[in-house]
Structures are given as structure tokens and as C-alpha cells.
């Protein structure tokens, strides 16, 4: 029986939808970087599309720099584009494109044209607040750059409820999720039974399981912000999630799972 004292949340797609649609930015960016000006046959194009889609699905939840490392390797390996950049250069350009969309959303939130609820998974804010009220320590770990995660948690009105928010360190390739979990176990003396991980990607689910913690999957439909996404559900099941829900609209079921 788990007696949960600390919960580690993934952020994007688990709590926030500010970055929803990142795949729609990454997919064409990867394709154009790999092909350059090279004209592909229909078979080559279909195979490349499939390869990119499979990689994005496989890598959801990891730090962006590792995805860009794959991109740099693939550009070099295919040899269609003579211009091969470093993973950091690819990351800078991908971030620039993605942040155009995110910055616009944050601007509308700051002006009051949109509300935090427009970018939160159903029931997420209430769930976080209630866990905090019940004395559970709350942490965020994300593959998104640290300053960006902090800003996005603040603009959604949730930053104050977390003991720590850990994004990817700028300019360094480190797994923030692994680091936070390790620190919780080593410095706070928590056992696996006292830890829960909640996320929509297989990375955090697998890390939670490895730590002996409770791994709860959030198979969110980011477009609707509620209900189950079957693709995520399959991914989370394969990763070994102990339980899966589509949103936080059923808080009692979550509290029962956590034993709080």
C-alpha cells in the first residue's frame, strides 16, 4: 500500500496545454531539415514521414535536446541535406518556431483575453490545490527549458503550489525528471512507496516505476483538455502505468489511488 508524501508531475500535456501542438511544429521542421532541397520519391517521402512520426511518438517526454540530437544524426545519415547543424542549433530554431505560438498564448493570458482554464487539463488546477492543501509535497519536472516552465506555471496561476519546478537546464543535456526523482529519494529520504509520478509520457512513467513509486498515467486529449487520448493510453500502458485517466475531472478516484 502506497502512503504518498510527494507527487512529481510532468507539466506539458499533464497540467498545461500551452505547448499543445508542439508535434505540428517539430514534424515539418524535422522533415525540412532532413530533406533540404533534395527531391524525394513518393516512397522515400512516405518512409521518412513514418520514421519521423515513429520517433516523435517514441521520444515524447524526453528533453528537447535529445530529440534534436536524433535529428542531427538523421540529417547526417541520410545525406540529402548538405547543411548539417549541431543539435543545439536545431534546438534553437525549433524553440524559436514553437515559442511564436506559446508567446502569443501567454500574451493573451496576460491581457485577460484568455483565461488559465483555456490551457489547463480539466480539473488540474483544483487537483493541484487540493493535494497542496492536504499536505502533499508537489514537484514539476519537464523536458522544456527551465525558465519557460517556470513562466508557464506562473501565468497559469499554479507556481506557488509546487515545492520545486525543474525544467531542462539551459545549454546542458540533463534529464531533469531523473534528477528530481533522485533528489527526492536521496535528499528527502523518501521511499518508493511514498512517491507518485503523474504524467502523459512514457519517460516519467518508466522513471517512476524504476524508483519503486506509483506511476499514474494521464492520457490527455490536449485539444479538448478532457477525455482519453487512445494513442497516449496505449503508450502509457506499454510503459507500465499503474492506472490511467484522461483528466482530473474525477478527483476522488485520483485521491483514492494516491491514498491521500
Tab-separated table of C-alpha atoms in Angstrom:
chain	number	residue	atom	x	y	z
A	1	UNK	CA	0.000	0.000	0.000
A	2	UNK	CA	1.391	3.382	-1.002
A	3	UNK	CA	1.357	6.234	1.522
A	4	UNK	CA	2.091	9.122	-0.791
A	5	UNK	CA	4.022	12.073	0.629
A	6	UNK	CA	5.292	13.576	-2.639
A	7	UNK	CA	3.944	13.768	-6.190
A	8	UNK	CA	6.105	14.543	-9.209
A	9	UNK	CA	4.119	15.946	-12.142
A	10	UNK	CA	5.124	16.202	-15.744
A	11	UNK	CA	3.907	19.606	-16.986
A	12	UNK	CA	3.185	19.813	-20.720
A	13	UNK	CA	0.174	17.702	-21.626
A	14	UNK	CA	-0.322	16.653	-18.000
A	15	UNK	CA	-1.256	20.004	-16.446
A	16	UNK	CA	-0.702	22.595	-19.175
A	17	UNK	CA	-1.754	22.721	-22.830
A	18	UNK	CA	0.154	25.945	-23.561
A	19	UNK	CA	2.507	23.892	-25.730
A	20	UNK	CA	-0.200	21.705	-27.252
A	21	UNK	CA	0.551	21.129	-30.902
A	22	UNK	CA	4.347	21.023	-30.479
A	23	UNK	CA	4.360	17.935	-32.711
A	24	UNK	CA	2.853	20.052	-35.522
A	25	UNK	CA	5.895	22.332	-35.223
A	26	UNK	CA	8.507	19.586	-34.798
A	27	UNK	CA	7.292	17.296	-37.594
A	28	UNK	CA	7.693	19.716	-40.562
A	29	UNK	CA	10.854	21.200	-39.026
A	30	UNK	CA	12.477	17.756	-38.868
A	31	UNK	CA	11.342	16.909	-42.392
A	32	UNK	CA	12.671	20.108	-43.967
A	33	UNK	CA	15.960	19.795	-42.029
A	34	UNK	CA	16.455	16.211	-43.248
A	35	UNK	CA	15.471	16.717	-46.903
A	36	UNK	CA	16.904	20.181	-47.567
A	37	UNK	CA	16.381	20.910	-51.279
A	38	UNK	CA	16.553	17.218	-52.217
A	39	UNK	CA	13.525	15.935	-54.156
A	40	UNK	CA	12.262	12.681	-52.648
A	41	UNK	CA	10.389	9.929	-54.439
A	42	UNK	CA	6.888	9.148	-53.143
A	43	UNK	CA	8.227	6.000	-51.460
A	44	UNK	CA	11.079	7.904	-49.790
A	45	UNK	CA	8.716	10.615	-48.578
A	46	UNK	CA	6.231	8.105	-47.142
A	47	UNK	CA	9.053	6.221	-45.394
A	48	UNK	CA	10.532	9.450	-43.977
A	49	UNK	CA	7.138	10.653	-42.710
A	50	UNK	CA	6.670	7.314	-40.968
A	51	UNK	CA	10.174	7.428	-39.453
A	52	UNK	CA	9.675	10.957	-38.086
A	53	UNK	CA	6.218	10.138	-36.675
A	54	UNK	CA	7.542	6.984	-35.001
A	55	UNK	CA	10.442	8.891	-33.440
A	56	UNK	CA	8.237	11.715	-32.134
A	57	UNK	CA	5.869	9.157	-30.608
A	58	UNK	CA	8.779	7.223	-29.080
A	59	UNK	CA	10.527	10.322	-27.679
A	60	UNK	CA	7.571	12.212	-26.166
A	61	UNK	CA	8.564	13.477	-22.717
A	62	UNK	CA	12.325	13.493	-23.154
A	63	UNK	CA	14.394	16.665	-23.131
A	64	UNK	CA	14.190	18.512	-26.464
A	65	UNK	CA	17.969	18.443	-26.930
A	66	UNK	CA	17.906	14.637	-27.212
A	67	UNK	CA	15.260	14.872	-29.945
A	68	UNK	CA	17.477	17.358	-31.765
A	69	UNK	CA	20.458	15.028	-31.335
A	70	UNK	CA	18.446	12.389	-33.210
A	71	UNK	CA	17.651	14.986	-35.875
A	72	UNK	CA	21.317	15.968	-36.357
A	73	UNK	CA	22.287	12.287	-36.628
A	74	UNK	CA	19.477	11.589	-39.137
A	75	UNK	CA	20.332	14.622	-41.321
A	76	UNK	CA	23.939	13.421	-41.445
A	77	UNK	CA	22.987	9.769	-42.027
A	78	UNK	CA	20.510	10.423	-44.896
A	79	UNK	CA	22.901	12.780	-46.664
A	80	UNK	CA	20.122	14.605	-48.547
A	81	UNK	CA	20.855	17.971	-46.968
A	82	UNK	CA	24.469	19.104	-47.137
A	83	UNK	CA	23.812	21.620	-44.357
A	84	UNK	CA	24.105	19.652	-41.124
A	85	UNK	CA	23.722	21.753	-37.970
A	86	UNK	CA	24.574	20.836	-34.379
A	87	UNK	CA	21.814	19.607	-32.064
A	88	UNK	CA	21.969	22.958	-30.213
A	89	UNK	CA	21.442	24.906	-33.447
A	90	UNK	CA	18.480	22.700	-34.354
A	91	UNK	CA	17.072	23.175	-30.863
A	92	UNK	CA	17.381	26.976	-31.091
A	93	UNK	CA	15.441	27.057	-34.367
A	94	UNK	CA	12.786	24.589	-33.186
A	95	UNK	CA	12.303	26.601	-29.966
A	96	UNK	CA	12.037	29.829	-31.965
A	97	UNK	CA	9.197	28.362	-34.050
A	98	UNK	CA	7.385	26.806	-31.108
A	99	UNK	CA	7.689	29.908	-28.926
A	100	UNK	CA	5.970	32.056	-31.565
A	101	UNK	CA	2.817	30.075	-30.778
A	102	UNK	CA	3.381	29.836	-27.000
A	103	UNK	CA	4.307	33.531	-26.603
A	104	UNK	CA	1.113	34.544	-28.385
A	105	UNK	CA	-0.936	32.412	-25.955
A	106	UNK	CA	0.897	33.807	-22.907
A	107	UNK	CA	0.356	37.364	-24.180
A	108	UNK	CA	-3.393	36.764	-24.428
A	109	UNK	CA	-3.422	35.329	-20.908
A	110	UNK	CA	-1.574	38.348	-19.521
A	111	UNK	CA	-4.021	40.715	-21.254
A	112	UNK	CA	-7.002	38.765	-19.934
A	113	UNK	CA	-8.184	37.883	-23.455
A	114	UNK	CA	-7.889	34.218	-22.452
A	115	UNK	CA	-8.124	32.538	-19.032
A	116	UNK	CA	-5.836	29.930	-17.416
A	117	UNK	CA	-8.690	27.387	-17.750
A	118	UNK	CA	-8.269	27.667	-21.531
A	119	UNK	CA	-4.846	25.997	-21.185
A	120	UNK	CA	-5.333	23.587	-18.292
A	121	UNK	CA	-6.322	19.920	-18.420
A	122	UNK	CA	-9.796	19.556	-16.903
A	123	UNK	CA	-9.654	19.635	-13.101
A	124	UNK	CA	-5.848	20.064	-12.968
A	125	UNK	CA	-5.795	23.347	-11.018
A	126	UNK	CA	-8.300	22.127	-8.408
A	127	UNK	CA	-6.463	18.808	-8.076
A	128	UNK	CA	-3.084	20.508	-7.511
A	129	UNK	CA	-4.563	22.949	-4.986
A	130	UNK	CA	-6.303	20.174	-3.042
A	131	UNK	CA	-3.178	17.991	-2.903
A	132	UNK	CA	-1.273	21.011	-1.600
A	133	UNK	CA	-3.996	21.650	0.995
A	134	UNK	CA	-3.739	18.015	2.131
A	135	UNK	CA	-0.022	18.470	2.822
A	136	UNK	CA	1.392	16.524	-0.122
A	137	UNK	CA	4.707	17.898	-1.450
A	138	UNK	CA	4.353	18.728	-5.152
A	139	UNK	CA	7.077	18.895	-7.779
A	140	UNK	CA	7.192	19.586	-11.510
A	141	UNK	CA	9.811	18.112	-13.835
A	142	UNK	CA	9.791	18.896	-17.528
A	143	UNK	CA	11.876	18.445	-20.666
A	144	UNK	CA	11.072	22.071	-21.569
A	145	UNK	CA	13.725	24.711	-20.751
A	146	UNK	CA	13.634	25.692	-17.067
A	147	UNK	CA	12.829	29.440	-17.411
A	148	UNK	CA	9.955	28.627	-19.779
A	149	UNK	CA	8.347	26.039	-17.461
A	150	UNK	CA	8.562	28.435	-14.510
A	151	UNK	CA	6.985	31.258	-16.539
A	152	UNK	CA	4.210	28.990	-17.843
A	153	UNK	CA	3.378	27.652	-14.353
A	154	UNK	CA	3.227	31.249	-13.105
A	155	UNK	CA	0.977	32.510	-15.893
A	156	UNK	CA	-1.399	29.596	-15.230
A	157	UNK	CA	-1.507	30.570	-11.545
A	158	UNK	CA	-0.022	27.321	-10.202
A	159	UNK	CA	3.646	28.049	-9.493
A	160	UNK	CA	3.098	28.779	-5.782
A	161	UNK	CA	1.696	25.290	-5.103
A	162	UNK	CA	4.907	23.482	-6.102
A	163	UNK	CA	7.856	22.897	-3.792
A	164	UNK	CA	10.097	22.897	-6.856
A	165	UNK	CA	9.769	23.374	-10.602
A	166	UNK	CA	12.599	21.773	-12.578
A	167	UNK	CA	12.863	22.272	-16.315
A	168	UNK	CA	15.692	21.301	-18.616
A	169	UNK	CA	18.874	23.229	-17.722
A	170	UNK	CA	19.582	25.761	-20.473
A	171	UNK	CA	22.593	24.758	-22.538
A	172	UNK	CA	23.053	21.385	-20.827
A	173	UNK	CA	21.787	17.926	-21.697
A	174	UNK	CA	20.484	16.522	-18.438
A	175	UNK	CA	17.265	14.686	-17.648
A	176	UNK	CA	15.500	16.967	-15.155
A	177	UNK	CA	12.886	14.304	-14.369
A	178	UNK	CA	15.511	11.770	-13.328
A	179	UNK	CA	17.377	14.406	-11.300
A	180	UNK	CA	14.284	15.485	-9.326
A	181	UNK	CA	13.280	11.878	-8.597
A	182	UNK	CA	16.799	11.035	-7.434
A	183	UNK	CA	16.897	14.086	-5.159
A	184	UNK	CA	13.506	13.231	-3.643
A	185	UNK	CA	14.749	9.769	-2.775
A	186	UNK	CA	18.293	10.712	-1.688
A	187	UNK	CA	17.962	14.109	-0.014
A	188	UNK	CA	14.452	13.871	1.384
A	189	UNK	CA	14.774	10.231	2.380
A	190	UNK	CA	11.535	9.236	0.657
A	191	UNK	CA	10.992	5.599	-0.242
A	192	UNK	CA	9.383	4.439	-3.487
A	193	UNK	CA	6.155	3.789	-1.576
A	194	UNK	CA	5.947	7.478	-0.630
A	195	UNK	CA	6.370	8.745	-4.198
A	196	UNK	CA	3.925	9.084	-7.065
A	197	UNK	CA	4.645	10.229	-10.603
A	198	UNK	CA	1.862	11.598	-12.807
A	199	UNK	CA	2.449	12.198	-16.498
A	200	UNK	CA	1.327	11.745	-20.094
A	201	UNK	CA	4.643	10.413	-21.412
A	202	UNK	CA	6.389	7.087	-21.021
A	203	UNK	CA	9.629	8.704	-19.748
A	204	UNK	CA	8.220	9.788	-16.382
A	205	UNK	CA	6.140	6.594	-16.036
A	206	UNK	CA	9.230	4.417	-16.527
A	207	UNK	CA	11.298	6.574	-14.135
A	208	UNK	CA	8.554	6.328	-11.516
A	209	UNK	CA	8.435	2.550	-11.841
A	210	UNK	CA	12.223	2.263	-11.635
A	211	UNK	CA	12.154	4.295	-8.405
A	212	UNK	CA	9.580	1.884	-6.955
A	213	UNK	CA	6.935	4.617	-6.942
A	214	UNK	CA	3.309	4.754	-8.022
A	215	UNK	CA	3.137	5.665	-11.717
A	216	UNK	CA	-0.173	7.182	-12.795
A	217	UNK	CA	-0.789	7.927	-16.459
A	218	UNK	CA	-2.663	10.957	-17.772
A	219	UNK	CA	-3.754	10.067	-21.328
A	220	UNK	CA	-4.915	13.603	-22.038
A	221	UNK	CA	-6.684	14.805	-25.151
A	222	UNK	CA	-4.874	18.150	-25.341
A	223	UNK	CA	-7.239	19.606	-27.921
A	224	UNK	CA	-10.384	19.071	-25.823
A	225	UNK	CA	-8.478	19.248	-22.492
A	226	UNK	CA	-10.623	16.366	-21.228
A	227	UNK	CA	-11.277	12.726	-22.026
A	228	UNK	CA	-8.929	9.962	-23.083
A	229	UNK	CA	-6.440	10.042	-25.960
A	230	UNK	CA	-6.193	6.397	-27.147
A	231	UNK	CA	-2.681	6.888	-28.592
A	232	UNK	CA	-1.378	8.156	-25.241
A	233	UNK	CA	-3.322	5.448	-23.406
A	234	UNK	CA	-1.552	2.706	-25.408
A	235	UNK	CA	1.822	4.385	-24.858
A	236	UNK	CA	1.273	4.677	-21.099
A	237	UNK	CA	0.015	1.110	-20.794
A	238	UNK	CA	3.119	-0.148	-22.614
A	239	UNK	CA	5.302	1.925	-20.239
A	240	UNK	CA	3.710	0.108	-17.277
A	241	UNK	CA	1.436	2.791	-15.778
A	242	UNK	CA	-0.347	1.540	-12.645
A	243	UNK	CA	-3.528	3.391	-13.607
A	244	UNK	CA	-4.619	5.710	-16.425
A	245	UNK	CA	-7.177	8.507	-16.643
A	246	UNK	CA	-7.877	11.148	-19.283
A	247	UNK	CA	-8.149	14.172	-16.971
A	248	UNK	CA	-8.600	15.225	-13.333
A	249	UNK	CA	-12.376	15.644	-13.528
A	250	UNK	CA	-12.693	12.614	-11.206
A	251	UNK	CA	-10.551	13.852	-8.267
A	252	UNK	CA	-11.898	11.304	-5.795
A	253	UNK	CA	-10.597	8.424	-7.941
A	254	UNK	CA	-7.169	10.114	-8.010
A	255	UNK	CA	-7.133	10.685	-4.249
A	256	UNK	CA	-8.054	7.038	-3.655
A	257	UNK	CA	-5.228	5.868	-5.919
A	258	UNK	CA	-2.796	8.135	-4.053
A	259	UNK	CA	-4.175	7.190	-0.653
A	260	UNK	CA	-4.392	10.823	0.461
